[in-house]
Short mmCIF file of C-alpha atoms in Angstrom, two decimals:
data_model
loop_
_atom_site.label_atom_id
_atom_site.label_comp_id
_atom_site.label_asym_id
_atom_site.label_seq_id
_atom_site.Cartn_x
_atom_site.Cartn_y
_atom_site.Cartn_z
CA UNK G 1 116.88 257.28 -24.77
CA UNK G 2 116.79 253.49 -25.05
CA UNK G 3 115.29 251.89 -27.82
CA UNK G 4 113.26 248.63 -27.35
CA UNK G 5 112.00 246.08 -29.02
CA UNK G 6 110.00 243.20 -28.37
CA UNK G 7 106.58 240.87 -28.47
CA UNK G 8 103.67 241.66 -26.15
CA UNK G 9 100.58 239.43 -25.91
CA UNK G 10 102.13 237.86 -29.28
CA UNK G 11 102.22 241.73 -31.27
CA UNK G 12 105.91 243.36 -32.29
CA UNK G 13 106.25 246.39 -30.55
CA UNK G 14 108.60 249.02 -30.29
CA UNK G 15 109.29 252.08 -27.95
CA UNK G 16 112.16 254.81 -27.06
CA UNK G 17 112.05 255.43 -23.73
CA UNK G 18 114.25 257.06 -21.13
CA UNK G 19 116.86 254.64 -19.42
CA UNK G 20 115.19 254.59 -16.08
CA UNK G 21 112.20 253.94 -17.38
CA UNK G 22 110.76 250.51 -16.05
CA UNK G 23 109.01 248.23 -18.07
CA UNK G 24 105.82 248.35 -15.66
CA UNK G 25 105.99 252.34 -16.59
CA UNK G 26 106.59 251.77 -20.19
CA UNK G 27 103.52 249.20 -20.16
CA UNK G 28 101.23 251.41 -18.86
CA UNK G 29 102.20 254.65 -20.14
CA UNK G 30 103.84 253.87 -24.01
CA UNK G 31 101.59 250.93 -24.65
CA UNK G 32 98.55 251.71 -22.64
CA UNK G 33 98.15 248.16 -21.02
CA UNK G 34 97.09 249.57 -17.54
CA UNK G 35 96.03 245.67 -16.30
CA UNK G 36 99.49 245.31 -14.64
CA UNK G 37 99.22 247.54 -12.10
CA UNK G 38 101.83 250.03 -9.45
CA UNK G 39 101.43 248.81 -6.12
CA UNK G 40 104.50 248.82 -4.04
CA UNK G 41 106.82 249.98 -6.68
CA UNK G 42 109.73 247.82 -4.91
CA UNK G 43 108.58 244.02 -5.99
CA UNK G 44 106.94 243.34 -2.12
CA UNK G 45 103.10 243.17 -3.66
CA UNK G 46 103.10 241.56 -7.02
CA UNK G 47 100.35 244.08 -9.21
CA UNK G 48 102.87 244.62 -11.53
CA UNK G 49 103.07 240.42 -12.21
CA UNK G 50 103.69 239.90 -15.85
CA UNK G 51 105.67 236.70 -17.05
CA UNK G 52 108.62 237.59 -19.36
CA UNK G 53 109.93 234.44 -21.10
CA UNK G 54 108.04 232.23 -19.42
CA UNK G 55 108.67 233.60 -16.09
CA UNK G 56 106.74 235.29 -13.43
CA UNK G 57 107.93 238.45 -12.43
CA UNK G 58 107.64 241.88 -11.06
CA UNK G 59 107.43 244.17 -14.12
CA UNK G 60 108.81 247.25 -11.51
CA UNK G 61 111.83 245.48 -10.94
CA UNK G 62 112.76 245.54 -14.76
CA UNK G 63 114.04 248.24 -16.70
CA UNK G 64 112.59 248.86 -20.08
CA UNK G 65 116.07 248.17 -21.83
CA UNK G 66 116.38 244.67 -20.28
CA UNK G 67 113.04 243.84 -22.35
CA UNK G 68 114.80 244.36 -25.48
CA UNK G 69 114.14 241.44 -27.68
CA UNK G 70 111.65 239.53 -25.09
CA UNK G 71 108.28 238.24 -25.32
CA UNK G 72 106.35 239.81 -22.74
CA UNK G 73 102.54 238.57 -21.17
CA UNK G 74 100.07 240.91 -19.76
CA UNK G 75 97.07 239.96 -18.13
CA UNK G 76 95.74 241.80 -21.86
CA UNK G 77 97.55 238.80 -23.48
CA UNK G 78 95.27 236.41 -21.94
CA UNK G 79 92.01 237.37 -22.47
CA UNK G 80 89.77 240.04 -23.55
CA UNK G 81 86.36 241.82 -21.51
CA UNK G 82 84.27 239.24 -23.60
CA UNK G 83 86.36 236.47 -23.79
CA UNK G 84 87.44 235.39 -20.29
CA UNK G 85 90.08 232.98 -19.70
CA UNK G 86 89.21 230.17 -17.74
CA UNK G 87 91.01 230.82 -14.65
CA UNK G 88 89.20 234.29 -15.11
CA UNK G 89 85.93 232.71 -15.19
CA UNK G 90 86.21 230.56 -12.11
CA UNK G 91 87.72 233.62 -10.07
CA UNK G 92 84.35 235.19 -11.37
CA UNK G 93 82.21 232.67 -10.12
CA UNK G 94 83.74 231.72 -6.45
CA UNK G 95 83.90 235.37 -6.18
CA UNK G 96 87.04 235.09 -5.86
CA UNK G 97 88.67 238.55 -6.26
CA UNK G 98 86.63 241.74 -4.12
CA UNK G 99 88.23 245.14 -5.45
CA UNK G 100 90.15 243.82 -7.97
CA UNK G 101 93.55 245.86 -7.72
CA UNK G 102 95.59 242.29 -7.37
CA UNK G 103 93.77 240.30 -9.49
CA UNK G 104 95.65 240.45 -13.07
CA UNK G 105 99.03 239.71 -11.16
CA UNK G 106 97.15 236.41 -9.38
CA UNK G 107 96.11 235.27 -12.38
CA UNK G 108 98.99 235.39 -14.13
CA UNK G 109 100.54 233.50 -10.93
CA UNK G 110 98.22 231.12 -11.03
CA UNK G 111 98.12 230.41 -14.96
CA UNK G 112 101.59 230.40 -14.52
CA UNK G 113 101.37 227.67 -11.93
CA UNK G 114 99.08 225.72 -13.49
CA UNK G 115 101.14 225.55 -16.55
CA UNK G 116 104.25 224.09 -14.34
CA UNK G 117 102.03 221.80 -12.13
CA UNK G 118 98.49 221.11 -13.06
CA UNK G 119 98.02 219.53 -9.86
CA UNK G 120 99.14 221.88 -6.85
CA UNK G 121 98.59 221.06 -3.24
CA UNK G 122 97.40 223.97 -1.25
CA UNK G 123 100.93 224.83 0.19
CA UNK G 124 102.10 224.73 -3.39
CA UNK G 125 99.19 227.21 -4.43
CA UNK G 126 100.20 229.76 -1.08
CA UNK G 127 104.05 229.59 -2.21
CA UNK G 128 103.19 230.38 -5.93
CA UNK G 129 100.61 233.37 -4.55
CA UNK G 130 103.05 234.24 -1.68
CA UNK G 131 104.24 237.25 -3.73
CA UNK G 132 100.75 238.84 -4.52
CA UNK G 133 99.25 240.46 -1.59
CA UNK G 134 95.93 240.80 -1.68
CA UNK G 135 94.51 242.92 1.51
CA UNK G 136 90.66 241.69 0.49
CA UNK G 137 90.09 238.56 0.28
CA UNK G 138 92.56 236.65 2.42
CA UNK G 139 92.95 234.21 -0.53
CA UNK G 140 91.17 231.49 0.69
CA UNK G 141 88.89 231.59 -2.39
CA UNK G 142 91.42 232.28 -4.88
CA UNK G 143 92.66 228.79 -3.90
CA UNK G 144 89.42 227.50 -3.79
CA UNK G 145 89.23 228.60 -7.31
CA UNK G 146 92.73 227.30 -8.33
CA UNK G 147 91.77 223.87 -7.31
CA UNK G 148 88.77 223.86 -9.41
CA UNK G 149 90.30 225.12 -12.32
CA UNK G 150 92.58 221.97 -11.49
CA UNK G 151 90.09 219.40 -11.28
CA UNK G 152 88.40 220.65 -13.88
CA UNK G 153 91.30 220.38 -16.41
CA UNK G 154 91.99 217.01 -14.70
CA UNK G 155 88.01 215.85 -15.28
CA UNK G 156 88.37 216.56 -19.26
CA UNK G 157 91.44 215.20 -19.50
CA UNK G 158 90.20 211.62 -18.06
CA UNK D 1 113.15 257.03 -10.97
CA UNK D 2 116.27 259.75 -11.31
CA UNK D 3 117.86 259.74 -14.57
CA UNK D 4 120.87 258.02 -15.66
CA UNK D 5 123.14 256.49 -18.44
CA UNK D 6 122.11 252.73 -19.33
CA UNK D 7 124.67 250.40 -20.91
CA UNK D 8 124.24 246.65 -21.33
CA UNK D 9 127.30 244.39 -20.87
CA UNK D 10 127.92 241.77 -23.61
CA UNK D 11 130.00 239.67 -21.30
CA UNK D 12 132.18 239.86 -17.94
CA UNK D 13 135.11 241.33 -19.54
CA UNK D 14 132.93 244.16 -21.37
CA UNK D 15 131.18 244.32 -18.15
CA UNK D 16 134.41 245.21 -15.96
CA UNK D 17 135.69 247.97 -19.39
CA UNK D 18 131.69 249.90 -19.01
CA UNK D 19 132.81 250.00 -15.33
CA UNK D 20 136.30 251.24 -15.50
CA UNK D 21 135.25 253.87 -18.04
CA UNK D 22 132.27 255.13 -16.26
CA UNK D 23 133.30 254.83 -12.60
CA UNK D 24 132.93 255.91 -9.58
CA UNK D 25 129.66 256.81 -10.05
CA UNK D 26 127.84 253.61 -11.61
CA UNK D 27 125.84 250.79 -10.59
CA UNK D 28 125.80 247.32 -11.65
CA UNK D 29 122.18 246.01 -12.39
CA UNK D 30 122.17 241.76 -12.57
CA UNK D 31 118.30 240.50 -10.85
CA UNK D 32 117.61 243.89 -10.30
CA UNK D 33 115.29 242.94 -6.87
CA UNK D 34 117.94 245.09 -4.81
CA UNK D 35 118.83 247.60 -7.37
CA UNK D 36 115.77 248.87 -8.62
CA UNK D 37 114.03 249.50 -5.21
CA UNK D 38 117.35 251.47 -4.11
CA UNK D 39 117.44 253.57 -7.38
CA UNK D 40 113.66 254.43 -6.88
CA UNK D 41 113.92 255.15 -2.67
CA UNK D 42 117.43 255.81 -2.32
CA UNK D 43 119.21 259.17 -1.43
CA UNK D 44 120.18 261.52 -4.10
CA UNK D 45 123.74 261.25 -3.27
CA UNK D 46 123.81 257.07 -3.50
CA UNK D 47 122.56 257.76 -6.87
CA UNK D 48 124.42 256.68 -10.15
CA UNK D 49 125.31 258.20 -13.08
CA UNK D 50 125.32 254.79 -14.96
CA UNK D 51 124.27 251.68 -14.63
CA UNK D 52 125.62 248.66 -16.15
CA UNK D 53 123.14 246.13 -16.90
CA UNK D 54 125.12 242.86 -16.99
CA UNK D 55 121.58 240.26 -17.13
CA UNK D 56 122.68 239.27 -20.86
CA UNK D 57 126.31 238.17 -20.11
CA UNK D 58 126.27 234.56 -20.44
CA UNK D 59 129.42 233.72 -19.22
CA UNK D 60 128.13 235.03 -15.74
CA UNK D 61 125.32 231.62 -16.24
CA UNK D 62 125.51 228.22 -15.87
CA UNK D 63 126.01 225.73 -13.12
CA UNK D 64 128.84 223.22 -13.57
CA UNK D 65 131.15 220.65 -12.12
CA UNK D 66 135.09 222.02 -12.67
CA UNK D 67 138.31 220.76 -11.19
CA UNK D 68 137.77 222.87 -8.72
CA UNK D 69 134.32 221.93 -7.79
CA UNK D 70 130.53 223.35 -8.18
CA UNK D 71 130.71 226.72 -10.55
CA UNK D 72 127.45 228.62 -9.57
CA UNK D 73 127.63 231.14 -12.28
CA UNK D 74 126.62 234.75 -10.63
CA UNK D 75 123.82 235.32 -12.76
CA UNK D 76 122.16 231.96 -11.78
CA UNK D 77 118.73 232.99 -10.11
CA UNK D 78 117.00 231.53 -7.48
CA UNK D 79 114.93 229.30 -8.94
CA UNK D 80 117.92 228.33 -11.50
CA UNK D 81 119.06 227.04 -8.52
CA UNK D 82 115.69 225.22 -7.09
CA UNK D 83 115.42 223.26 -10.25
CA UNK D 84 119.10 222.18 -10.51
CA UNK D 85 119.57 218.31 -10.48
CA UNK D 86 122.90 218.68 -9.60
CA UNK D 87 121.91 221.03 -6.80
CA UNK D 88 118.70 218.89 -5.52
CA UNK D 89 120.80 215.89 -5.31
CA UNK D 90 124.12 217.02 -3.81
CA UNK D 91 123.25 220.34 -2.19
CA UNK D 92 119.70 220.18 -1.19
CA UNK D 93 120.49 223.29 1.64
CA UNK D 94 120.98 225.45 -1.02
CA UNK D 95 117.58 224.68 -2.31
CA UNK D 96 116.03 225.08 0.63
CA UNK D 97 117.77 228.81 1.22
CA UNK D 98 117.05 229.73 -2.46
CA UNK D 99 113.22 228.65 -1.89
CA UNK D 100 113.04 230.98 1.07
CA UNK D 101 113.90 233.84 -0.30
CA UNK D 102 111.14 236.26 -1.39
CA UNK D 103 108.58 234.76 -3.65
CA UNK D 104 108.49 233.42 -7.08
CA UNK D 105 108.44 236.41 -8.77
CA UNK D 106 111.44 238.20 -7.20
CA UNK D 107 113.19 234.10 -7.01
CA UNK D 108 113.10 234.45 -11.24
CA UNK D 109 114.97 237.81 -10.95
CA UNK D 110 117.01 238.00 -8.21
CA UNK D 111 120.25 236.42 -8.77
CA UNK D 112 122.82 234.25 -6.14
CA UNK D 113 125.06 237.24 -6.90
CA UNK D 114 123.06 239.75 -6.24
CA UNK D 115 122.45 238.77 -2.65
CA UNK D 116 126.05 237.97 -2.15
CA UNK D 117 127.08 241.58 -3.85
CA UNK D 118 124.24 243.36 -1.70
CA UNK D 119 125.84 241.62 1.52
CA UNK D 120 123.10 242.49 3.86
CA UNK D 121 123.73 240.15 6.70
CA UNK D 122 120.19 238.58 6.69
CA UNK D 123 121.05 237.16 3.24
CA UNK D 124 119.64 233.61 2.91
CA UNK D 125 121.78 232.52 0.39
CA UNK D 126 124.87 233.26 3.08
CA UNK D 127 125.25 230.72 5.58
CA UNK D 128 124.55 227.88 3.78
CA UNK D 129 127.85 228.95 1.08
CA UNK D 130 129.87 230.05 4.26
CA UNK D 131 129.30 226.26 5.53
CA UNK D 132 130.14 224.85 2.45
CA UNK D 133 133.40 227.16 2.22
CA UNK D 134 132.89 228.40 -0.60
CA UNK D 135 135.17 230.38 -3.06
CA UNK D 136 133.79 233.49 -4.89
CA UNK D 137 135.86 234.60 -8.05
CA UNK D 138 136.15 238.38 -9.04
CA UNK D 139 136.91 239.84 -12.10
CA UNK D 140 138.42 243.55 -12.63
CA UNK D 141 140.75 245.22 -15.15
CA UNK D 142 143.80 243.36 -13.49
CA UNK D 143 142.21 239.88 -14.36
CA UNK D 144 140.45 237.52 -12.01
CA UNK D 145 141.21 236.81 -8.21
CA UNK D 146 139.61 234.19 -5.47
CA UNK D 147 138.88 234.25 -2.16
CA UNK D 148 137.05 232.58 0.63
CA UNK D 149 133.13 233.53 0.51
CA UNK D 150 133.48 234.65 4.49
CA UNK D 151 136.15 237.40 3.15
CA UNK D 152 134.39 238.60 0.48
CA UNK D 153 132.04 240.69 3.28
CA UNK D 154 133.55 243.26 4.81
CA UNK D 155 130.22 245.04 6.58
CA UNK D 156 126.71 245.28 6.42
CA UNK D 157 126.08 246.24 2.42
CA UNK D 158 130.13 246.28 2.02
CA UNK D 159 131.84 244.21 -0.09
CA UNK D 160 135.84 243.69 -1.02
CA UNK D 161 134.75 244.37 -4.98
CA UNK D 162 136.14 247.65 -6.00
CA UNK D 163 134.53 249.88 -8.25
CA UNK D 164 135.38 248.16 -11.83
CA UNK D 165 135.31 244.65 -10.30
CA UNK D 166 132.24 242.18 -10.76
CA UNK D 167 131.15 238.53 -8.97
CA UNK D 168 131.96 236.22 -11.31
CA UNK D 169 131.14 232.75 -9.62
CA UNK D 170 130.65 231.15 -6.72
CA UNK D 171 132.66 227.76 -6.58
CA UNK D 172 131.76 225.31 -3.72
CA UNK D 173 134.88 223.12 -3.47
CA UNK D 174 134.93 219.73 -4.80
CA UNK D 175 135.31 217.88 -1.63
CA UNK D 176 132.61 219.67 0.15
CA UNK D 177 129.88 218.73 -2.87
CA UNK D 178 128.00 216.62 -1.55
CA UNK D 179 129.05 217.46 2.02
CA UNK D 180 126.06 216.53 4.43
CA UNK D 181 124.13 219.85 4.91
CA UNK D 182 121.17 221.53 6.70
CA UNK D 183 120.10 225.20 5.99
CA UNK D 184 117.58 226.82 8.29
CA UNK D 185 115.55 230.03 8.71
CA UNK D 186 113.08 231.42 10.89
CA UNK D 187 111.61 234.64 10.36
CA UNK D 188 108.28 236.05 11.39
CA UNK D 189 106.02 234.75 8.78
CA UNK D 190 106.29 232.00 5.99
CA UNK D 191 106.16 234.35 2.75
CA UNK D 192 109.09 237.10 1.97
CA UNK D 193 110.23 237.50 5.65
CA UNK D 194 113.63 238.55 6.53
CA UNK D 195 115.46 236.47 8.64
CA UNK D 196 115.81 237.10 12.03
CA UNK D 197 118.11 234.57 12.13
CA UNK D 198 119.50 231.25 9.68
CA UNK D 199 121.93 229.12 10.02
CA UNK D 200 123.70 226.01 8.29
CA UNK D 201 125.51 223.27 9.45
CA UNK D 202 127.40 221.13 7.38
CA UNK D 203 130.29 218.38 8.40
CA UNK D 204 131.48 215.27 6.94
CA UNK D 205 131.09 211.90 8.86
CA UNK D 206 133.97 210.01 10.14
CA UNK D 207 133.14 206.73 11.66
CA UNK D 208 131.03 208.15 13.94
CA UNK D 209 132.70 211.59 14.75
CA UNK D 210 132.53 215.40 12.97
CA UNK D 211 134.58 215.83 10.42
CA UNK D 212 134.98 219.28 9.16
CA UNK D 213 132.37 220.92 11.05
CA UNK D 214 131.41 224.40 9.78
CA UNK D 215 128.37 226.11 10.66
CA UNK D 216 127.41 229.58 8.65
CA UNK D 217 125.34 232.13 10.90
CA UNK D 218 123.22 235.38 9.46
CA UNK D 219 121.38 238.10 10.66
CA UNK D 220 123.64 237.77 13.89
CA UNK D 221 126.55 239.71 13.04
CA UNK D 222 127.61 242.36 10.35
CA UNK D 223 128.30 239.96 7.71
CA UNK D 224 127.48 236.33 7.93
CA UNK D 225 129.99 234.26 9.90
CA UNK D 226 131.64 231.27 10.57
CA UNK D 227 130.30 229.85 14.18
CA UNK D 228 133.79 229.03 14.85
CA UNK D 229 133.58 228.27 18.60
CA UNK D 230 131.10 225.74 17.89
CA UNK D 231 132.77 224.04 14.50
CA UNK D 232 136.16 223.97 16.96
CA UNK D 233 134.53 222.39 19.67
CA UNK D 234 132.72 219.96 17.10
CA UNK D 235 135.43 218.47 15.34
CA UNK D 236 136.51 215.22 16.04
CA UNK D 237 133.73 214.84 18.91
CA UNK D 238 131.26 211.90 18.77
CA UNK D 239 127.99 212.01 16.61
CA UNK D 240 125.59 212.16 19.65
CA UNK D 241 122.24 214.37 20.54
CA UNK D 242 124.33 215.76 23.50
CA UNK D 243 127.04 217.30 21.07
CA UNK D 244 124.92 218.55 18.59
CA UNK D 245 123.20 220.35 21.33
CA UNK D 246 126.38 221.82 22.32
CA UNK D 247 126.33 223.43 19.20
CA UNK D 248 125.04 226.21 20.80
CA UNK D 249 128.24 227.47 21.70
CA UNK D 250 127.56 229.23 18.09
CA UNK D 251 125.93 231.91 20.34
CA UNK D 252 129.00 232.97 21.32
CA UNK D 253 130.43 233.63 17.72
CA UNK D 254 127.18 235.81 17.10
CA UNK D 255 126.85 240.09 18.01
CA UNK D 256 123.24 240.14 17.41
CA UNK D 257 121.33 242.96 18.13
CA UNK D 258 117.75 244.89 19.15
CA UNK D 259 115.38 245.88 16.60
CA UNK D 260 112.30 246.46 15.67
CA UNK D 261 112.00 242.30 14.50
CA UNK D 262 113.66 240.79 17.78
CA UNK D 263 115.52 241.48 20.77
CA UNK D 264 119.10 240.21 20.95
CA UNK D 265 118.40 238.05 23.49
CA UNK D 266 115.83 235.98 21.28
CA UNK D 267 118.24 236.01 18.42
CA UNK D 268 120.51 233.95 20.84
CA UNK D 269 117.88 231.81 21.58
CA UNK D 270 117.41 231.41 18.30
CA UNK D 271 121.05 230.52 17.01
CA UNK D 272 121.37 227.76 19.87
CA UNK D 273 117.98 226.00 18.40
CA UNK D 274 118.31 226.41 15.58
CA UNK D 275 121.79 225.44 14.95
CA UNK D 276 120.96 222.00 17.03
CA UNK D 277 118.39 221.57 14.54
CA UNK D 278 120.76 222.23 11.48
CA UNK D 279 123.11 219.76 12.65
CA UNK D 280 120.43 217.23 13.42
CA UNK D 281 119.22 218.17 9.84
CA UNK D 282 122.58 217.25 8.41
CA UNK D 283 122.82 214.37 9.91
CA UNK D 284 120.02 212.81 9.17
CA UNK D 285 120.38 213.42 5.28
CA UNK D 286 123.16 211.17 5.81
CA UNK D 287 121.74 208.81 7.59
CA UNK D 288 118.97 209.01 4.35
CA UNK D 289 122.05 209.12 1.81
CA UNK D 290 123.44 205.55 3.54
CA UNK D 291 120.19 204.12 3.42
CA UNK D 292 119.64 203.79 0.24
#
């Protein structure tokens, strides 16, 4: 067993899990956070999208014991049922997302974005989404809805 | 997943001891992009009984000028390498490779050792390194050794490393930083394609003539390769659209073959144009360079 401990969605956590246990797996099954979700299971889709220390990743491509010691984000982390974030609530709006089974790892790709370049150009926003694949929508109003989160943040800013 | 025994390397040295001691039969785990899907998809009998995660051993980080040039640390991931300085201003092509390789996510994993280690000949972080000549440095339990990147493949997903040796760098030689160079791929659409085929060009300017031609080809062969028909009949020629065009003789350096992406006959097609393009790419970042 590996032992493992770290910070998720700002809490101390802790977990012994088998070594080949990944930390999408140990998400979902030790900590019950089931928004990052098992798509592909090989890092082609992006559902399992978390950001580990800042960065975006696959969570299927990590192993549980590389997590030791790192602050981990969920799509939990950033908001709850009641309390959307704002990139949630403008996804809402546009209609953005249709079933759903992509949407916590776009998010996080586009908060994490955001964060790096509050201004993207669209080819900007299709490189940063270029490793979510959503089969519903064919994004075009998930970067409808990252622009407007941008000019929005730009508008209360000026 | 099938089960195994997990060990995390402090550093190289510790790194090269876990594999001595629990070799053959181990795996080393750096970005992981490679690794994990093969440990989840892979036959029973590629399996490991270890792995040896090596992500925290900092002396396997860093990018640096040395004596002997640009140290590209093996653990240095793709987007380390997209938001170098030192990178963006002298080696721009390397940029350009890193930022066509999957997508963000797997670019903050996956590591410029990795895809050298996993030596499948599509690698995008290959031809660009092969035209730069670079030297890769390997560590095992007799100490370190160097060699020249193109030697470091010996066949599609087979490298020189034995089973207790690790990349350690990646050094692009000190005359060559800065070297004028274009990297190029084109595969079948814009996000996480494979290549079908890429290709870089990179020579030095001499009056008006090549100097030091080299021009790194993948997806063409079973490792990437030098074109070296086309550097040979390069060097020393005349800067001019006609020679660069000629270029094309890199098709003859190239065994590509049929599947299920492109015929062989494309991928020619493609290696003429495309290297053409490279060296026109090249060129014109000097031309930029001397403007300003």
């Amino acid at each position: 067993m590996v032992r493992v401990s770290l910070t998720i969605n700002g809490e101390k956590r802790t977990a012994e899990v088998p070594p080949e246990t990944t930390l999408l797996k140990m998400l979902r099954e030790t900590f019950n956070l089931t928004g990052a979700k098992l798509g592909c299971d090989v890092g082609d889709c992006g559902a399992c999208t978390v950001i580990v220390d800042g960065k975006l990743l696959n969570s299927c491509l990590m192993l549980a014991g590389q997590v030791d010691g790192r602050d981990v984000l969920t799509i939990e982390g950033l908001a709850t049922v009641d309390d959307l974030h704002p990139i949630q609530k403008v996804f809402e709006e546009k209609g953005s997302l249709q079933c759903g089974f992509c949407g916590p790892g776009v998010i996080l790709s586009a908060k994490w974005l955001l964060d790096q370049n509050p201004a993207p150009s669209v080819p900007e926003i299709r490189d940063a989404l270029a490793g979510n694949l959503c089969r519903c929508t064919g994004y075009t109003k998930m970067i409808e809805a990252i622009q407007t989160i941008a000019r929005e943040r730009a508008d209360s800013v000026a | 997943m099938r089960a195994f025994d997990f060990y995390a390397a402090k550093d190289a040295s510790d790194a090269v001891a876990l594999l001595a001691q629990h070799g053959p039969r181990v795996k080393v785990l750096a970005g992981g992009t490679d690794l994990l899907a093969d440990l989840k998809f892979s036959a029973a009998s590629h399996h490991p009984q270890v792995v040896v995660d090596i992500s925290r051993a900092d002396d396997l980080r860093g990018i640096q000028m040395t004596d002997q040039g640009l140290r590209i640390g093996a653990l240095v991931t793709h987007t380390e390498i997209m938001d170098s300085p030192i990178i963006r201003e002298q080696l721009p092509a390397l940029v350009d490779a890193a930022h066509t390789i999957g997508a963000v996510q797997t670019r903050n994993l996956g590591t410029l050792g990795g895809n050298l280690v996993t030596a499948v000949p599509s690698m995008d972080s290959g031809p660009t390194l092969v035209a730069l000549d670079a030297i890769v440095t390997v560590a095992g339990p007799e100490g370190k050794r160097q060699m020249p990147i193109s030697q470091f493949w010996i066949g599609p997903r087979k490298t020189v490393l034995k089973t207790s040796e690790i990349l350690v760098d990646i050094i692009i030689p000190k005359e060559n930083v800065g070297k004028p160079t274009h990297f190029l791929k084109f595969g079948l659409r814009k996000g996480q394609a494979l290549a079908l085929v890429n290709v870089a060009a990179s020579f030095h300017v001499d009056g008006n003539t090549f100097k030091a031609p080299r021009i790194g080809l993948g997806a063409v062969a079973p490792t990437v390769i030098h074109a070296t028909s086309a550097e040979s009949f390069l060097e020393g020629k005349p800067i001019t659209p006609e020679n660069m065009a000629e270029g094309k003789a890199a098709v003859n350096d190239a065994k590509p073959i049929n599947d299920f992406r492109a015929s062989a006959g494309y991928r020619r097609d493609l290696i003429a144009v495309l290297t053409r393009r490279a060296l026109e790419g090249a060129y014109e970042l000097h031309m930029k360079r001397k403007a300003k």
